[in-house]
Coordinates of C-alpha atoms in Angstrom, one line a residue:
Chain D
M1 CA -18.7 32.1 -34.1
S2 CA -21.6 32.8 -32.1
F3 CA -21.3 29.7 -30.0
F4 CA -17.4 30.2 -29.2
L5 CA -17.8 34.2 -28.7
P6 CA -20.2 33.4 -25.3
V7 CA -18.0 30.7 -23.8
L8 CA -14.4 33.2 -24.6
L9 CA -16.3 35.7 -23.1
R10 CA -16.9 33.8 -19.7
N11 CA -14.0 32.3 -19.9
L12 CA -12.1 36.2 -19.6
L13 CA -14.6 36.7 -17.0
K14 CA -14.2 33.4 -14.8
G15 CA -10.8 33.3 -14.5
P16 CA -8.4 30.5 -14.4
S17 CA -10.6 26.7 -12.8
T18 CA -6.8 25.9 -11.9
E19 CA -6.8 25.4 -7.8
A20 CA -4.4 27.2 -6.4
F21 CA -3.3 24.6 -4.0
P22 CA -0.3 23.2 -3.0
F23 CA 0.5 27.6 -3.4
G24 CA -2.7 28.4 -1.7
E25 CA -5.6 26.7 0.5
A26 CA -7.5 23.8 -1.5
I27 CA -11.1 23.2 -1.9
T28 CA -12.2 20.7 0.5
P29 CA -15.8 19.4 1.6
K30 CA -17.1 19.7 5.2
K31 CA -18.0 16.2 5.3
L32 CA -15.2 14.9 3.4
R33 CA -13.6 11.6 4.9
A34 CA -11.0 11.7 5.9
R35 CA -8.4 11.3 9.1
I36 CA -10.1 9.5 12.1
S37 CA -9.9 11.4 15.4
F38 CA -10.1 9.4 18.0
D39 CA -12.1 10.7 22.0
P40 CA -10.4 8.6 24.5
D41 CA -12.8 10.3 26.9
S42 CA -15.8 8.7 24.9
C43 CA -14.8 5.0 24.7
A44 CA -17.0 2.3 25.9
L45 CA -13.9 0.2 25.2
C46 CA -16.2 -2.1 23.3
R47 CA -13.9 -3.1 20.4
V48 CA -16.3 -3.4 18.0
C49 CA -14.4 -0.7 15.8
A50 CA -11.7 -3.3 15.4
R51 CA -13.7 -5.8 14.7
I52 CA -15.7 -4.1 12.0
C53 CA -12.2 -2.4 10.2
P54 CA -11.8 -3.8 6.9
A55 CA -8.4 -3.3 6.8
G56 CA -7.6 -4.0 10.6
A57 CA -6.0 -0.6 11.1
I58 CA -7.8 -0.4 14.6
Q59 CA -5.8 -2.9 17.4
F60 CA -6.2 -2.3 21.0
E61 CA -3.4 -3.4 23.1
K62 CA -3.6 -5.1 27.0
K63 CA -2.0 -2.6 29.5
P64 CA -2.2 -3.0 33.0
D65 CA -4.2 0.1 33.7
G66 CA -6.2 -0.5 31.1
L67 CA -6.3 -0.7 27.2
E68 CA -4.3 1.0 24.3
F69 CA -6.2 2.1 21.4
N70 CA -4.0 2.3 18.4
L71 CA -5.1 3.3 15.0
W72 CA -3.0 3.1 12.1
H73 CA -3.3 6.2 9.5
N74 CA -1.0 4.4 7.3
A75 CA -3.6 1.3 6.7
C76 CA -7.2 3.0 7.6
V77 CA -8.9 2.8 4.1
F78 CA -11.4 6.1 5.1
C79 CA -14.3 3.6 4.8
G80 CA -15.8 5.5 8.3
L81 CA -17.3 2.4 9.4
C82 CA -15.6 3.0 13.0
A83 CA -17.2 6.2 13.0
L84 CA -20.8 4.3 12.1
Y85 CA -20.4 1.6 14.5
C86 CA -19.0 3.8 17.6
E87 CA -22.1 3.8 19.5
S88 CA -20.3 5.9 22.3
E89 CA -19.3 8.9 19.3
G90 CA -15.6 8.4 20.2
L91 CA -14.6 7.9 16.8
H92 CA -15.3 10.6 14.0
S93 CA -14.1 11.2 10.4
T94 CA -12.4 14.6 9.9
N95 CA -12.3 16.7 6.9
D96 CA -8.0 16.5 7.2
W97 CA -6.6 15.1 4.2
H98 CA -2.7 16.5 4.5
L99 CA -1.2 12.8 5.6
S100 CA 1.4 13.0 2.7
H101 CA 4.9 12.3 4.7
L102 CA 8.5 10.9 4.1
Q103 CA 9.1 7.5 4.7
S104 CA 11.3 8.4 8.0
E105 CA 7.4 9.5 9.5
K106 CA 5.7 6.0 8.4
Y107 CA 5.2 4.5 12.0
D108 CA 4.3 7.6 13.7
L109 CA 1.1 8.4 11.5
V110 CA -0.5 6.3 14.7
E111 CA -3.5 7.5 16.4
R112 CA -3.0 6.5 19.9
A113 CA -4.5 6.8 23.2
T114 CA -4.8 4.2 26.9
V115 CA -8.6 3.8 27.5
K116 CA -8.2 3.4 31.7
F117 CA -10.3 0.8 33.3
Q118 CA -12.3 2.8 36.7
K119 CA -13.5 1.2 39.6
C120 CA -17.5 1.1 40.9
T121 CA -18.5 3.8 43.4
K122 CA -20.9 1.5 45.2
C123 CA -19.0 -2.3 44.6
G124 CA -15.3 -1.1 44.3
K125 CA -15.1 -3.4 41.6
Q126 CA -12.8 -2.7 38.8
K127 CA -15.0 -2.3 35.5
M128 CA -15.3 -0.6 31.9
P129 CA -16.1 3.2 31.0
A130 CA -19.5 4.1 30.6
P131 CA -19.3 7.1 28.4
L132 CA -21.7 10.3 28.4
P133 CA -22.8 9.6 24.6
L134 CA -23.8 6.4 25.3
M135 CA -25.6 6.3 28.6
A136 CA -27.4 9.2 27.6
K137 CA -28.7 7.0 25.2
L138 CA -29.2 4.0 27.0
Y139 CA -31.6 6.5 29.7
P140 CA -32.9 9.0 27.9
G141 CA -35.2 11.2 29.6
L142 CA -32.8 10.7 33.1
P143 CA -31.2 14.1 35.0
A144 CA -28.0 15.1 34.2
D145 CA -26.9 14.4 37.9
E146 CA -28.5 11.2 37.8
I147 CA -26.8 9.7 34.9
E148 CA -23.0 10.8 35.9
R149 CA -23.8 9.0 39.2
L150 CA -25.1 5.6 37.1
R151 CA -22.2 5.6 34.9
A152 CA -19.5 6.0 37.4
M153 CA -21.2 1.7 38.5
C154 CA -20.2 -1.5 37.5
P155 CA -22.9 -2.5 34.8
Q156 CA -24.3 -4.9 38.1
C157 CA -24.9 -2.4 40.2
R158 CA -26.2 -0.1 37.8
K159 CA -29.1 -2.6 36.7
A160 CA -29.8 -3.0 40.7
E161 CA -29.8 0.3 40.7
T162 CA -32.4 0.9 37.8
A163 CA -34.7 -2.1 37.7
P164 CA -34.9 -3.5 41.0
A165 CA -36.1 -7.1 42.0
E166 CA -39.1 -7.8 42.8
G167 CA -40.1 -6.9 47.0
E168 CA -37.2 -4.7 46.7
P169 CA -37.2 -0.8 47.9
S170 CA -36.5 1.3 44.3
Chain Y
M1 CA 31.7 24.7 -22.6
N2 CA 31.3 21.1 -22.5
A3 CA 32.3 21.1 -18.7
Q4 CA 29.4 23.3 -17.7
I5 CA 26.6 21.3 -19.9
P6 CA 26.2 18.7 -17.2
S7 CA 26.1 21.4 -14.8
L8 CA 23.8 23.4 -16.7
L9 CA 21.4 20.1 -17.7
S10 CA 21.0 19.3 -13.6
R11 CA 20.6 22.6 -12.2
L12 CA 17.8 22.7 -15.2
S13 CA 16.4 19.1 -14.7
T14 CA 15.8 19.8 -10.8
K15 CA 12.8 22.3 -12.2
S16 CA 11.1 19.6 -14.3
P17 CA 10.9 16.0 -12.9
W18 CA 9.6 13.6 -15.0
L19 CA 6.8 11.2 -13.0
Y20 CA 6.2 8.4 -14.1
R21 CA 3.9 5.3 -12.9
I22 CA 3.7 1.5 -12.2
N23 CA 0.6 -0.3 -11.2
A24 CA 1.8 -3.1 -8.9
G25 CA -1.5 -4.5 -8.9
S26 CA -3.9 -1.1 -8.0
C27 CA -7.2 -1.7 -8.0
N28 CA -7.0 1.6 -10.6
G29 CA -8.9 3.8 -8.1
C30 CA -5.3 5.4 -7.7
D31 CA -4.7 4.8 -11.3
V32 CA -7.6 7.0 -11.8
E33 CA -7.1 9.3 -9.4
L34 CA -2.9 9.8 -11.0
A35 CA -4.6 10.3 -14.1
T36 CA -6.9 13.3 -12.8
T37 CA -3.9 14.6 -11.3
A38 CA -2.7 15.4 -14.8
I39 CA -5.8 15.6 -17.2
I40 CA -7.7 17.4 -15.6
P41 CA -7.2 21.3 -14.9
R42 CA -8.8 21.7 -11.9
Y43 CA -5.5 19.7 -10.5
D44 CA -2.7 20.5 -13.3
V45 CA 0.5 18.5 -11.9
E46 CA 2.1 20.2 -14.4
R47 CA 2.2 23.3 -12.7
L48 CA 4.9 21.5 -10.6
G49 CA 7.2 21.4 -14.3
C50 CA 6.0 17.7 -13.6
Q51 CA 4.8 15.7 -16.9
Y52 CA 4.4 11.8 -16.6
C53 CA 6.4 10.2 -19.5
G54 CA 6.0 6.4 -21.3
S55 CA 9.5 5.3 -20.8
P56 CA 10.9 4.0 -17.4
K57 CA 14.6 5.0 -18.4
H58 CA 13.2 8.9 -19.0
A59 CA 11.4 9.2 -15.2
D60 CA 12.8 10.7 -11.8
I61 CA 10.1 10.4 -9.9
V62 CA 8.4 6.7 -9.6
L63 CA 4.8 7.2 -8.6
I64 CA 3.7 3.0 -7.3
T65 CA 0.2 2.4 -6.9
G66 CA -0.9 -1.1 -5.7
P67 CA 0.2 -3.9 -2.9
L68 CA 2.7 -5.9 -5.3
T69 CA 1.3 -8.7 -5.4
V70 CA 3.4 -12.1 -6.5
R71 CA 2.6 -12.1 -9.9
V72 CA 3.4 -8.5 -10.2
K73 CA 6.2 -8.5 -7.9
D74 CA 9.4 -9.9 -10.2
K75 CA 8.0 -7.3 -13.6
V76 CA 7.7 -4.0 -11.1
L77 CA 11.3 -5.2 -9.5
R78 CA 12.6 -5.5 -13.0
L79 CA 10.7 -2.6 -14.1
Y80 CA 12.5 -0.2 -11.5
Q81 CA 15.7 -1.4 -12.0
E82 CA 15.5 -0.1 -15.1
I83 CA 14.4 3.9 -14.0
P84 CA 18.5 5.6 -13.8
D85 CA 19.9 7.2 -11.0
P86 CA 19.0 9.4 -9.3
K87 CA 14.9 8.7 -8.7
V88 CA 12.5 9.8 -6.0
T89 CA 9.8 6.9 -4.8
V90 CA 6.4 7.7 -4.2
A91 CA 4.0 5.3 -2.5
V92 CA 0.3 6.3 -3.5
G93 CA -2.2 4.7 -1.9
V94 CA -2.6 2.8 1.4
C95 CA -2.1 -0.8 -0.7
P96 CA 1.8 -0.2 -1.2
I97 CA 2.4 1.5 2.5
S98 CA 1.3 -1.3 4.3
G99 CA -1.1 -3.9 2.2
G100 CA -4.6 -2.0 2.8
V101 CA -7.6 -4.2 2.2
F102 CA -5.4 -7.2 1.3
R103 CA -2.8 -6.5 3.9
D104 CA -1.9 -10.9 5.0
S105 CA -3.9 -12.0 1.8
Y106 CA -1.3 -15.3 0.2
A107 CA -1.4 -13.4 -3.5
I108 CA 0.4 -10.4 -2.0
A109 CA 4.2 -10.0 -1.9
G110 CA 4.4 -6.1 -0.1
P111 CA 3.9 -4.0 1.9
L112 CA 6.5 -2.6 -1.2
D113 CA 9.5 -0.8 1.4
Q114 CA 10.9 -4.4 1.6
Y115 CA 12.1 -4.6 -1.6
I116 CA 12.0 -1.0 -2.5
P117 CA 13.5 2.2 -1.0
I118 CA 10.2 4.3 -0.5
D119 CA 11.1 8.4 0.1
V120 CA 7.5 9.5 0.0
N121 CA 3.9 8.0 0.9
V122 CA 1.1 9.5 0.4
P123 CA -1.9 7.2 2.4
G124 CA -5.6 7.5 1.5
C125 CA -8.1 4.5 -0.3
P126 CA -7.6 6.1 -2.8
P127 CA -5.7 9.9 -1.9
R128 CA -7.0 12.7 -3.0
P129 CA -5.8 14.6 -6.0
Q130 CA -4.9 16.9 -3.4
A131 CA -3.2 15.0 -1.6
I132 CA -1.2 13.3 -4.3
I133 CA 0.0 17.0 -5.5
E134 CA 1.0 17.2 -1.8
G135 CA 3.1 13.9 -1.8
I136 CA 4.5 14.9 -5.5
A137 CA 5.5 17.8 -4.3
K138 CA 7.4 16.4 -1.1
A139 CA 8.5 13.9 -3.6
I140 CA 10.7 17.0 -5.6
A141 CA 11.9 18.8 -2.5
V142 CA 13.5 15.3 -1.9
W143 CA 14.6 15.4 -5.4
Q144 CA 16.6 18.4 -5.6
T145 CA 18.4 16.9 -2.5
R146 CA 19.5 14.5 -4.3
I147 CA 21.1 15.9 -8.2

């Protein structure tokens, strides 16, 4: 009896422990790994995500002006490896877990965006994009306008610009 | 009076669909989450009027987990035939939907919708209990249009 009364009192004061969901909001931890979000502006087209994805959920398709990123949420296992390995911070795990859907929407649950090739401002050749987060990691300490100028160039021109051969003016 | 009983039964049964669980070669992750939705008071799927039953002949909503392995395929299809119509089928986890990490394996006969008509998909590896409850709520909405 002495053990039971405090438990009864506590249960009376605390109310039900059942979550209100689906009749109210569900408690969702901030760092829950669920739906992956993709930002095409921060993609360097290195395609390490497609290589690392254990479920083969990420695929790249060739398009005339770039590469199309495809992520099928119905194959994604929320491991977060793509977000971990994405050096340019284009992939992130979000805590949006509302993924259940009717069978008619099965193949619509795709994250799709085309990442376009760019033209080098120096030599005019077609190049892969160099997103800002990646360039900031590669050239720490450089001013923002210098990084902007370098990321508009192709790797060869950038190399010539940042590490000139002996005898050349820098 | 006798004519009213079937209509009364169908009216009442829309409020309490019974759940039945088929493991089609699952790793048990999704099954643990299914058990969690029913047993742990924090989630409590029985608020929606659902109840897990032990026999396929009593089932209304079928929850299928696992990628449908070659060994278990015939047994799953036979079990599915035993469930009386109308029934609503829910694929729980990415495995029955797409194959998940087991996709393109020689041991996998799935994806499941090649053999069984699926109504609701709940992706996740495993889906969290709230996501399963959300899927069951969608399945109940489908169930009410069928009966």
